[in-house]
Short mmCIF file of C-alpha atoms in Angstrom, two decimals:
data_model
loop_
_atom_site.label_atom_id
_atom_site.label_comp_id
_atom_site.label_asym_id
_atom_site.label_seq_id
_atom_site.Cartn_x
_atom_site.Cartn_y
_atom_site.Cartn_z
CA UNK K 21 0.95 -36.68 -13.37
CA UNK K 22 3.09 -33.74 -11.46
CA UNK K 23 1.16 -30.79 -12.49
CA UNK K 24 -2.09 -32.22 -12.17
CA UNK K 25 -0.99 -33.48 -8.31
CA UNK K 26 -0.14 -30.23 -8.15
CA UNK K 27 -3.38 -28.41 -9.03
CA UNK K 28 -5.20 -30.06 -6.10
CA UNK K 29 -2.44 -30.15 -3.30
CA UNK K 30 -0.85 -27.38 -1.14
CA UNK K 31 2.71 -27.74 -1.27
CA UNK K 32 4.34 -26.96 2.05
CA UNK K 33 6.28 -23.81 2.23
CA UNK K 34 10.25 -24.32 3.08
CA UNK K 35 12.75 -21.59 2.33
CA UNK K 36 15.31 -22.86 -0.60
CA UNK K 37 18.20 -21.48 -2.00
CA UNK K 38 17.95 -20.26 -5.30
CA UNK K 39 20.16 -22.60 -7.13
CA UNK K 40 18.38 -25.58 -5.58
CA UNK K 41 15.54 -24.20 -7.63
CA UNK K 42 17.36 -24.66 -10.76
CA UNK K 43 19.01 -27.54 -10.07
CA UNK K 44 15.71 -29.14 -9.36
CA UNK K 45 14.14 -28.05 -12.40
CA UNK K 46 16.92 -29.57 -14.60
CA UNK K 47 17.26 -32.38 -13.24
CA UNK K 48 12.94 -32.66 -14.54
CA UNK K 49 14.20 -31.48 -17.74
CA UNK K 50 17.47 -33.58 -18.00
CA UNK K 51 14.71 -37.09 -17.60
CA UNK K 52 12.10 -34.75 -19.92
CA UNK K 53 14.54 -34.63 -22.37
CA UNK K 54 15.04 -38.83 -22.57
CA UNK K 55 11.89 -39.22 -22.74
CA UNK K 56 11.61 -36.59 -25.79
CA UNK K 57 14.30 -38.78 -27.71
CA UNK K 58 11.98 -42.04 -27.72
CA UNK K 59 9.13 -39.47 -28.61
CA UNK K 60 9.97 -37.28 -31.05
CA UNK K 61 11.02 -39.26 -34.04
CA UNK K 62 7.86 -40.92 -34.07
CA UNK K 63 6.09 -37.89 -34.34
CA UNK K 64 8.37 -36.59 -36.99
CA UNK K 65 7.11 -39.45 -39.28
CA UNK K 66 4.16 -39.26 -38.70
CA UNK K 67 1.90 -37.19 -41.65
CA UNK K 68 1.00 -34.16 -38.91
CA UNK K 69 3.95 -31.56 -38.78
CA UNK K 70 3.93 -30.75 -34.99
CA UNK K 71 3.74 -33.15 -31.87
CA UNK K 72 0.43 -33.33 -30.72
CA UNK K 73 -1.18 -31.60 -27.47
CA UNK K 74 -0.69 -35.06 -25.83
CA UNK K 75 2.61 -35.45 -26.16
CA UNK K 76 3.40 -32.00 -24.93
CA UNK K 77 1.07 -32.26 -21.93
CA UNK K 78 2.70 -35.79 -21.25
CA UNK K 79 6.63 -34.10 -21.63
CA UNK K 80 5.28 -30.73 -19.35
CA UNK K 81 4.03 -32.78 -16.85
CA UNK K 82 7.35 -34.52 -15.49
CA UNK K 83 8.84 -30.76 -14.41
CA UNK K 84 8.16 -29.68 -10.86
CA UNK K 85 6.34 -26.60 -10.65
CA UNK K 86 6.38 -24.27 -7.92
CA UNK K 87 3.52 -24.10 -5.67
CA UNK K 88 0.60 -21.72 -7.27
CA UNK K 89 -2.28 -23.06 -5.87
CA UNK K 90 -2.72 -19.59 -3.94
CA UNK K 91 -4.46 -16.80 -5.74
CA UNK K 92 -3.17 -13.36 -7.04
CA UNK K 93 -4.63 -11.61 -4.11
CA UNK K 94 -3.19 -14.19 -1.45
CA UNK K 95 0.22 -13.90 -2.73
CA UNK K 96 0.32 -10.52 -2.55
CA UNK K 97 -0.86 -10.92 0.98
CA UNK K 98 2.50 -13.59 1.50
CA UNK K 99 5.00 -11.70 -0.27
CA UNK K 100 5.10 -13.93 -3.18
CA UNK K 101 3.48 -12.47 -5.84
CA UNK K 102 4.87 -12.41 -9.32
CA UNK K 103 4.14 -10.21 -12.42
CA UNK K 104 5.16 -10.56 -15.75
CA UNK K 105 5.32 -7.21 -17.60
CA UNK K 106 5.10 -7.85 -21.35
CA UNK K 107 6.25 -3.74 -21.70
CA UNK K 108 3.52 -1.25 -22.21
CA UNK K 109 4.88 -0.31 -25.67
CA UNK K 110 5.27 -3.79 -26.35
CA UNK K 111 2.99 -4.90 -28.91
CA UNK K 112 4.25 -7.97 -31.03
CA UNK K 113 1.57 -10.12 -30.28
CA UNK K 114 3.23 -13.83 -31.21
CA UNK K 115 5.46 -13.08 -28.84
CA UNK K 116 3.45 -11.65 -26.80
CA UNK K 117 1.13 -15.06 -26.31
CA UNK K 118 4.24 -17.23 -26.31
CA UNK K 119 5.46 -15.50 -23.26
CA UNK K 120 2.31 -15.35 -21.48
CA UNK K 121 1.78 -19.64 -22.06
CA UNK K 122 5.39 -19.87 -20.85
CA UNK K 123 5.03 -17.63 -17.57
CA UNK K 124 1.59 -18.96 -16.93
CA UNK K 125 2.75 -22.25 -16.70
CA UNK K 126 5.98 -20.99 -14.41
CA UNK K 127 3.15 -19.74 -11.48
CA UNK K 128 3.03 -15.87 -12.05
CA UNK K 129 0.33 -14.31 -10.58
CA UNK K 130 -0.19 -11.24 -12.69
CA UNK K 131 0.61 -10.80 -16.84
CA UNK K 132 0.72 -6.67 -17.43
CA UNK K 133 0.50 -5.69 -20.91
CA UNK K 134 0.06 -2.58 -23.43
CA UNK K 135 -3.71 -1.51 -23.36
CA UNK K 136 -4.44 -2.84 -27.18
CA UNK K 137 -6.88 -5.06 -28.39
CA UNK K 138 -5.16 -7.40 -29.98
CA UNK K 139 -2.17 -7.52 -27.24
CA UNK K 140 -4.72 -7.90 -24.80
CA UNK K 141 -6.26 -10.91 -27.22
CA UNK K 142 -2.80 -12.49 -27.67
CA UNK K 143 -1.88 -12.48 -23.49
CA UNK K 144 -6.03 -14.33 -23.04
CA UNK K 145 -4.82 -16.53 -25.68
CA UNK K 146 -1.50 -17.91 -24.36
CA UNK K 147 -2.80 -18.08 -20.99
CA UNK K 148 -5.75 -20.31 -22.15
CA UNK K 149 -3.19 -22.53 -24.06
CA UNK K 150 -1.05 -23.16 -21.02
CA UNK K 151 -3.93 -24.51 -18.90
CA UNK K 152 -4.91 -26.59 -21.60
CA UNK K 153 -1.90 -28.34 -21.20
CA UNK K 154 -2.50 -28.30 -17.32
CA UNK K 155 -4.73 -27.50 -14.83
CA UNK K 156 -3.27 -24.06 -13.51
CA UNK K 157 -5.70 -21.31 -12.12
CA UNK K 158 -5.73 -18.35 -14.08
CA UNK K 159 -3.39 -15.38 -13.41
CA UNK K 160 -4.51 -11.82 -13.62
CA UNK K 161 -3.83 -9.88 -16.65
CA UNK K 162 -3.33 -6.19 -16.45
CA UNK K 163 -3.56 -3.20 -19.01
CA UNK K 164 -0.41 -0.33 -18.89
CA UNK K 165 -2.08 3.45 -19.25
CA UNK K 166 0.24 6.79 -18.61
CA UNK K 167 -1.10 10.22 -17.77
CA UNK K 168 1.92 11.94 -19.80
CA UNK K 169 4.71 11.09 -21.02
CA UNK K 170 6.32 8.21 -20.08
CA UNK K 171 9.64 6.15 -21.07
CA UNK K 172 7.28 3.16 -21.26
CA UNK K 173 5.82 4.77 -23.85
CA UNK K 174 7.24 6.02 -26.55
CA UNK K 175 9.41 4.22 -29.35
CA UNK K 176 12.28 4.89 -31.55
CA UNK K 177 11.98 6.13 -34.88
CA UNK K 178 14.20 6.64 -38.23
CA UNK K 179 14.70 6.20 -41.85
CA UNK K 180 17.06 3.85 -43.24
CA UNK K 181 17.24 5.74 -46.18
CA UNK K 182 18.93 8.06 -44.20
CA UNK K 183 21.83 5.99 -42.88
CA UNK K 184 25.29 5.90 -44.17
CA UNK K 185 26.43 3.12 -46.21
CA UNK K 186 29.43 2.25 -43.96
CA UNK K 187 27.69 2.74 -40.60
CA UNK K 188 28.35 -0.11 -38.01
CA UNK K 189 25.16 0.56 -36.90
CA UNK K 190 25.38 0.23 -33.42
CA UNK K 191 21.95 0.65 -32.86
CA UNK K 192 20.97 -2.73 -33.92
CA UNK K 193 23.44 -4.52 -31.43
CA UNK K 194 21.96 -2.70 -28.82
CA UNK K 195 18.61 -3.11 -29.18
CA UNK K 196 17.81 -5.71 -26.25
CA UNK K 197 14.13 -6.55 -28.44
CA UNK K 198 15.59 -7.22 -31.55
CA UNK K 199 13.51 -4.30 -33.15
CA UNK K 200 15.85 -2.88 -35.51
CA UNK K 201 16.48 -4.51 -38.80
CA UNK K 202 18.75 -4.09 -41.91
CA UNK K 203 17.95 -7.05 -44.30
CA UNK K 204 18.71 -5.23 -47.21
CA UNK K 205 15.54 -5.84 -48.32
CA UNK K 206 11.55 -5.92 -46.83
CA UNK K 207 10.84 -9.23 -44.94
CA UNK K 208 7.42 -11.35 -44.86
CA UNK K 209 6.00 -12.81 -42.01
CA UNK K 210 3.19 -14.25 -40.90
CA UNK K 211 1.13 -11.79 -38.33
CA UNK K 212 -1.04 -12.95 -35.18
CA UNK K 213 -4.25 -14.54 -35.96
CA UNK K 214 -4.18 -14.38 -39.67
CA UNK K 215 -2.59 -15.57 -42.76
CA UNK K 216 -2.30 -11.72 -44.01
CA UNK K 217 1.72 -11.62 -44.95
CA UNK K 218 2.95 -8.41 -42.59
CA UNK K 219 5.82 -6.63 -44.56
CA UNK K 220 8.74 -5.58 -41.99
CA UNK K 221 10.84 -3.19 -43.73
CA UNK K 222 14.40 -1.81 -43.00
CA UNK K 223 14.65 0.19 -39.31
CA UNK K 224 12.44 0.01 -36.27
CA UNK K 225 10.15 -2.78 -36.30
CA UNK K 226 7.61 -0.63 -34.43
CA UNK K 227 5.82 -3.59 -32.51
CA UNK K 228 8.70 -4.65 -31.33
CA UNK K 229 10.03 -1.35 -29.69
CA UNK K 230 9.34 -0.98 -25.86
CA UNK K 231 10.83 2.30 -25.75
CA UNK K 232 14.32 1.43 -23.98
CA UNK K 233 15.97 4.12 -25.36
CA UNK K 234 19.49 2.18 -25.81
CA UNK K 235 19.49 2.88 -29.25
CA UNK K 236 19.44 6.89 -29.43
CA UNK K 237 22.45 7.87 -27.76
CA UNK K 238 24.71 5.49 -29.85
CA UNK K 239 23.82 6.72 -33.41
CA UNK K 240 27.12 7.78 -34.65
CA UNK K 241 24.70 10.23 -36.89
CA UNK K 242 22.09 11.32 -34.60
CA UNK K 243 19.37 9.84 -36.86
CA UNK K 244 17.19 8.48 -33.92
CA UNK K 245 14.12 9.91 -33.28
CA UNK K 246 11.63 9.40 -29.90
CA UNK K 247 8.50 9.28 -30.08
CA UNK K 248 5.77 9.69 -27.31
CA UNK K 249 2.08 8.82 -26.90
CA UNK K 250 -0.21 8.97 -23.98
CA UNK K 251 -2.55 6.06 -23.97
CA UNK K 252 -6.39 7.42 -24.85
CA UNK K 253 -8.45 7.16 -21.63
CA UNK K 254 -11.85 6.32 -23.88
CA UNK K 255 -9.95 3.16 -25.33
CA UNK K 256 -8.38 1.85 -21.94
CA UNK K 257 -12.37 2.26 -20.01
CA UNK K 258 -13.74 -0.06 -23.14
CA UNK K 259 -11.26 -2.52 -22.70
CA UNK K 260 -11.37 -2.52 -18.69
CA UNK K 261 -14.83 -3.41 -19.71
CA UNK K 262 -13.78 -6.16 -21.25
CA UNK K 263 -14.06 -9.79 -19.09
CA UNK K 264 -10.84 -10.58 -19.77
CA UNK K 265 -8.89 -7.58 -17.72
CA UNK K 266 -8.20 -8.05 -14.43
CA UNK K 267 -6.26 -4.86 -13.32
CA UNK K 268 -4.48 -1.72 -14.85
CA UNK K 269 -1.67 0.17 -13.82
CA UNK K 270 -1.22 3.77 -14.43
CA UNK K 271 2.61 5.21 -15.07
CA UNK K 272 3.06 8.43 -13.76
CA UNK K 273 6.21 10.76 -12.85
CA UNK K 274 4.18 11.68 -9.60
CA UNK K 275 5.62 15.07 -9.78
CA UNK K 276 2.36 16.71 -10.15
CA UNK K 277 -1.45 15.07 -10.04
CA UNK K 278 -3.42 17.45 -12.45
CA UNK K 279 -3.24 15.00 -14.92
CA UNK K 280 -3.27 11.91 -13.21
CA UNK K 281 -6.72 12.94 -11.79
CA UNK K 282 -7.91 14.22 -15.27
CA UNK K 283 -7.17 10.26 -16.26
CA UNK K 284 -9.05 8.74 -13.51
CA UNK K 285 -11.93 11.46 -13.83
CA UNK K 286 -11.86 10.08 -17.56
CA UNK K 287 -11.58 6.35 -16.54
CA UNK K 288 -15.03 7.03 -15.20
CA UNK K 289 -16.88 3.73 -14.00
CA UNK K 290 -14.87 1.81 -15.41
CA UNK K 291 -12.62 1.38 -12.85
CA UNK K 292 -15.39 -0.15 -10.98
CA UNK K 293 -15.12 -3.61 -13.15
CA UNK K 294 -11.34 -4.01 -11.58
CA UNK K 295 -9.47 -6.47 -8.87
CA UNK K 296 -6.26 -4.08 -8.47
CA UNK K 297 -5.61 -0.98 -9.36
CA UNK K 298 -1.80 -0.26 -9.67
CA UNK K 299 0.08 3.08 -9.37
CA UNK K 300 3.99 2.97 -11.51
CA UNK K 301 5.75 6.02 -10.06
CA UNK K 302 9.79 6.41 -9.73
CA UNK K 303 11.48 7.30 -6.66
CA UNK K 304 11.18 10.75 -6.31
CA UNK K 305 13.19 11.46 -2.94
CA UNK K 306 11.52 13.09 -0.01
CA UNK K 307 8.59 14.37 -2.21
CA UNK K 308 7.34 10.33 -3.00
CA UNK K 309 4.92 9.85 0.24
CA UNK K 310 3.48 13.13 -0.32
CA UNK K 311 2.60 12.43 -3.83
CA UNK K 312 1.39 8.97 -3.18
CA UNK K 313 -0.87 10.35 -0.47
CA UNK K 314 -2.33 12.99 -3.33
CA UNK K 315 -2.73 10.36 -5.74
CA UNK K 316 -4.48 8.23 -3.53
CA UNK K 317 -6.56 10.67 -1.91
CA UNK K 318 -8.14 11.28 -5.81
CA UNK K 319 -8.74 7.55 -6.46
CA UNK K 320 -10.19 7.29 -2.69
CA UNK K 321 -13.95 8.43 -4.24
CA UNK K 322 -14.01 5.87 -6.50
CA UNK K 323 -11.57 2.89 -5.89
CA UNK K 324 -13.53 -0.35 -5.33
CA UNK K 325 -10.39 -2.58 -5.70
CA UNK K 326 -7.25 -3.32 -4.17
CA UNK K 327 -4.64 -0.97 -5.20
CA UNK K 328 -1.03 -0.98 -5.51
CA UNK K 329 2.40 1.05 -5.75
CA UNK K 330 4.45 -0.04 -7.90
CA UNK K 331 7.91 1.12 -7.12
CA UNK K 332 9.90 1.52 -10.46
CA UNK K 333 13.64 1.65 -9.21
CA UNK K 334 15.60 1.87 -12.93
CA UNK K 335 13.03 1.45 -15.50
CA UNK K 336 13.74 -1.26 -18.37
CA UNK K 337 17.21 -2.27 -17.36
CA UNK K 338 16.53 -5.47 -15.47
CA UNK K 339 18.72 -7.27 -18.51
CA UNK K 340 21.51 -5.15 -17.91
CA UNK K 341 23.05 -7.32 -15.06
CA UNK K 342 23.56 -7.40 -11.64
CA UNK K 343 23.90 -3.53 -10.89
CA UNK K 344 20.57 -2.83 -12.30
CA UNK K 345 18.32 -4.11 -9.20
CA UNK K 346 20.18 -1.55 -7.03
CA UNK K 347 17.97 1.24 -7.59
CA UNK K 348 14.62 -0.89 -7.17
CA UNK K 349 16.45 -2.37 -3.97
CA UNK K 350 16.65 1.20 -2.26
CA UNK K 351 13.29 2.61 -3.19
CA UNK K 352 11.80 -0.45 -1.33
CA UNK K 353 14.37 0.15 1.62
CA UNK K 354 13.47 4.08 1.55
CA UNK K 355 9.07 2.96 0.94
CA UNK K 356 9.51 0.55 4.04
CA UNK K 357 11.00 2.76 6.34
CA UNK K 358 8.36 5.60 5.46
CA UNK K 359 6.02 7.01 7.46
CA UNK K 360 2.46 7.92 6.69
CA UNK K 361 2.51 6.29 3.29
CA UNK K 362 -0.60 5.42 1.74
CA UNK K 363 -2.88 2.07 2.02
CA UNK K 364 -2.13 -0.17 -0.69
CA UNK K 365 0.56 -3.55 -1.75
CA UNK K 366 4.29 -2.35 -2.73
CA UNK K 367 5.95 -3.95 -5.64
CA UNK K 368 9.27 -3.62 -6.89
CA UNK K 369 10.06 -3.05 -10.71
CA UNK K 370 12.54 -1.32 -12.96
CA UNK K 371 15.71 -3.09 -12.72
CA UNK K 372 14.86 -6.50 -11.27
CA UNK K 373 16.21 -9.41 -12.36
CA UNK K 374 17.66 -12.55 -10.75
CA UNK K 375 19.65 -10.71 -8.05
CA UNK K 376 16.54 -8.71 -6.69
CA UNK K 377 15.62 -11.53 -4.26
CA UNK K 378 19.06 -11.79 -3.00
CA UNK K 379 18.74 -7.69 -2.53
CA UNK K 380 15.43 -8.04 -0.47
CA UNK K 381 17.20 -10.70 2.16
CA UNK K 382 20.09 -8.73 2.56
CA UNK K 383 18.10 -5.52 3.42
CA UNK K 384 15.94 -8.06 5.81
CA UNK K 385 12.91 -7.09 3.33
CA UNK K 386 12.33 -10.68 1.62
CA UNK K 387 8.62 -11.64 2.65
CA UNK K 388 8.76 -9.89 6.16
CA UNK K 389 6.42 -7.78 7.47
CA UNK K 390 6.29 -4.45 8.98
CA UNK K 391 6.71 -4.83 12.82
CA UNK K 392 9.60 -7.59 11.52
CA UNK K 393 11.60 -5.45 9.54
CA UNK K 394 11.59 -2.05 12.28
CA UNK K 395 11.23 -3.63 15.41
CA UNK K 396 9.68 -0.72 16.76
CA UNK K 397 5.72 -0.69 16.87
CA UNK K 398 5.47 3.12 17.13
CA UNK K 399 7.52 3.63 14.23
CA UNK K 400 5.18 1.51 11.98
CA UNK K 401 3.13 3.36 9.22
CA UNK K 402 -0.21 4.33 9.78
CA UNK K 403 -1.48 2.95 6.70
CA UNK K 404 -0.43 -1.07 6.51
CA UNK K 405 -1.23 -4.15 8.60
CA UNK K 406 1.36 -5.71 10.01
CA UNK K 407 -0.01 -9.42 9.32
CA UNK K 408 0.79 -8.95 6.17
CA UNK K 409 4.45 -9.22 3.99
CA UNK K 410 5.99 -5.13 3.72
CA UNK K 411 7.23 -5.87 -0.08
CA UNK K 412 4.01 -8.02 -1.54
CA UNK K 413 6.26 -8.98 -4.44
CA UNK K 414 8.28 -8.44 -7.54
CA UNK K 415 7.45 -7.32 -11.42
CA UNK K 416 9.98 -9.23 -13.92
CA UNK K 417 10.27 -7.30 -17.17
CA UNK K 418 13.21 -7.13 -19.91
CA UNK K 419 15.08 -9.80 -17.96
CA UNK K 420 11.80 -12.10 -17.79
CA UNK K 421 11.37 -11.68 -22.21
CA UNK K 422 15.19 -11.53 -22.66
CA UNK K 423 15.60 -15.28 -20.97
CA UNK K 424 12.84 -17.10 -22.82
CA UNK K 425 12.90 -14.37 -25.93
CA UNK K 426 16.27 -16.25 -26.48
CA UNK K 427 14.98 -19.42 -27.21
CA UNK K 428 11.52 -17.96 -29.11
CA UNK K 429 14.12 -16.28 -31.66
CA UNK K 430 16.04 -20.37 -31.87
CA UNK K 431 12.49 -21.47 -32.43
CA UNK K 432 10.91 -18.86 -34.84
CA UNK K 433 14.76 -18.91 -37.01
CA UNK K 434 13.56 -22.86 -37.23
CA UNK K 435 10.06 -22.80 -37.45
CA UNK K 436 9.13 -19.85 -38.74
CA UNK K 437 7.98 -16.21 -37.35
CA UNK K 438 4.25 -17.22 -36.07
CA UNK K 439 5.34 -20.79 -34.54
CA UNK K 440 3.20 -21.10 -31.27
CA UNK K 441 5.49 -22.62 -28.61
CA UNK K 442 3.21 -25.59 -27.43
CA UNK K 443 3.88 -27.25 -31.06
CA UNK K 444 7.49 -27.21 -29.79
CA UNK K 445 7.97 -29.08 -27.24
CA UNK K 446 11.90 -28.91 -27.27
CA UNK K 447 11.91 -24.98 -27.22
CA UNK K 448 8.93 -24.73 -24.56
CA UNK K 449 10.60 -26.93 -21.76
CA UNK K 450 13.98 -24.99 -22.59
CA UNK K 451 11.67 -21.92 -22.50
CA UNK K 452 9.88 -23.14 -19.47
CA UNK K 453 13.44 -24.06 -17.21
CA UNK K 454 14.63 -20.36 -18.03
CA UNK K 455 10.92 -19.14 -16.52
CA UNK K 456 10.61 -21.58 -13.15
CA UNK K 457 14.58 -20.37 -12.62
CA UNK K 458 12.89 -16.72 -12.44
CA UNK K 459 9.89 -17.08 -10.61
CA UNK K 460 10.64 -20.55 -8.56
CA UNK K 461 12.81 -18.99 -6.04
CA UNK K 462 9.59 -16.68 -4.84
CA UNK K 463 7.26 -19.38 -5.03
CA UNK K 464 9.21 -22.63 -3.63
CA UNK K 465 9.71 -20.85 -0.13
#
């Protein structure tokens, strides 16, 4: 079968265009989808209710998949790494899982989520699902910690009650994660992992918010409330010591480092039982290498793992459209120019979408390296090797859940709120076309 050639063979590397990507993956889906018809209605008369693993392993397995055979660390070495960022705040877990089979089987390299339990359960869990349907190796997962507040973290807040009777309410069309309800009336579903019946009432669904912050300045009333947390440094080192967490990132304003090193002091060993170690910071002008080299010089002591900067250009407006990826496009143009920076992989965030790779050719920054892109050794930083690519690769957030969240919300408004995508195969090859789209273009080169 395709996938499982694929497992076992390296896939030569040839630069495509990114429409050839999705034309190639629906034309796999267009002769997946005849083969569904003659499959399907059997199934559906048969006494179980779903399709069985079989027949969804059999359907998955005609769509060519992007070469992953690599591992997290060597794509970040060739520029091609991918990350999935489930949102930090982000905490419904059935979607949660759904997305992380989906993206697994779509090559990412990297799945960041909110550092919680059962999020952190639900992102193992879809992972494992995907390579039971194929042989895939495993991609990092990553846990999201700030040192103050953050945008990532906080979420909206208000009471229905409160609202006016003939409000439009504007603040549910905007909400990009569906989090904001008015039913009328409370709503039963079914919650991760158990057949407890979770009550959603009228407003914020709580889970669901990942702190965008679309929502407050369109109240017509001004009922909209934000609410911030810092993630508790005790809680994220028992998790790290988990074996199921790869990496963490830490979100910081890099303004100041007081309390960034007061959450690595309190990280304590922990950090020891890592693979990356990732730093979330926004652009912050001239004053961004200096605070990267302050940061760094704290985790120096004790960092016995890669690390990473994550360069978060316009945070959480990837779904926006095309505009959005400017921002992330020019803090990797002003971070690759830069002198003196710190050691450590640069990855771009906040604002990326599906014109971000286009951005990176145009400023010549698209899996180049250093001596490449200034053709000028004595201008090259002090800190990075040249062998390697300048941008290691690209975190997909809102835009990565908003193009397969589309078809989860088809699925769960058929199916129910706590269907698992696998026992769907329709919805997970629609699901899966939307994902190799996303991430293909970075992989297939």
């Amino acid at each position: 079968m395709a996938l499982r050639y694929f497992c076992t063979t390296n896939i030569s590397t040839q630069h495509h265009h990114h429409a050839s990507v999705i034309t190639l993956v629906s034309s796999s889906l267009s002769l997946t989808s005849t083969r569904m018809q003659n499959s399907i209605p059997a199934a559906r008369n048969s006494k179980n209710k779903f399709i069985t693993a079989e027949n969804v392993k059999s359907l998955v397995s005609t769509v060519v998949l992007p070469s992953i055979s690599s591992t997290p660390l060597e794509s970040l070495h060739r520029g091609n790494w991918v990350k999935l960022i489930c949102g930090a705040s982000f905490e419904d877990v059935v979607d949660i899982r759904n997305l992380s089979l989906v993206y697994t089987l779509a090559g990412v390299d990297c799945i960041d989520c909110a550092a919680d339990a059962s999020v952190l359960s639900a992102v193992n869990e879809g992972i494992e699902a995907a390579r039971d349907i194929v042989c895939l190796r495993r991609p990092w997962v990553m846990i999201s910690v700030n040192d103050d507040k953050d945008l990532h973290f906080r979420k909206a807040e208000f009471d229905p009650e409160d609202c006016p009777a003939d409000c439009s309410r504007p603040c549910e069309n905007v909400c990009p994660a569906n989090a904001i309800t008015f039913q009328g009336k409370s709503t039963s579903v079914i919650s991760h992992n158990t057949e407890a019946p979770r009550v959603l009432k009228d407003g914020v669904i709580t889970e669901r918010c990942y702190g965008c912050g679309r929502c407050l300045p369109v109240c017509p009333y001004d009922k909209i409330r934000e609410v911030t947390y810092v993630r508790d440094a005790i809680t994220t080192a028992d998790l790290i010591k988990r074996n199921d967490v790869d990496a963490m990132e830490i979100h910081t304003s890099g303004r100041q480092s007081t309390l960034f090193k007061e959450l690595w002091s309190a990280l304590g060993e922990s950090v020891g039982y890592l693979k990356l170690i990732a730093v979330s910071l926004p652009n912050g002008g001239d004053s961004t290498i200096s605070s990267m080299n302050k940061m760094f010089s704290i985790m120096k002591p004790n960092l016995q793992s890669f690390n990473l900067w994550q360069l978060d250009g316009r945070p959480m407006s990837g779904d926006i459209g095309r505009g959005a990826t400017k921002e992330s496009i020019a803090f990797a143009v002003q971070l690759a120019k830069a002198k003196e920076r710190p050691p450590g992989f640069l990855q771009l965030a906040g604002g990326t979408n599906a014109h971000t790779i286009d951005g990176l050719k145009k400023e010549g920054l698209f899996q180049t390296t250093i001596s490449e892109y200034l053709h000028d050794d004595t201008s090259t930083t002090s800190s990075s090797d040249s062998s390697h690519a300048l941008i290691s690769g690209i975190a997909y957030g809102g835009y990565a859940r908003k193009i397969v969240g589309r078809i989860l919300r088809s699925m769960q408004s058929q199916h129910g709120a706590a269907a698992s995508i696998e026992e769907h195969p329709q919805h997970l090859l629609m699901a899966l076309k939307e994902a190799l789209a996303l991430v293909g273009p970075i992989k297939c080169l």
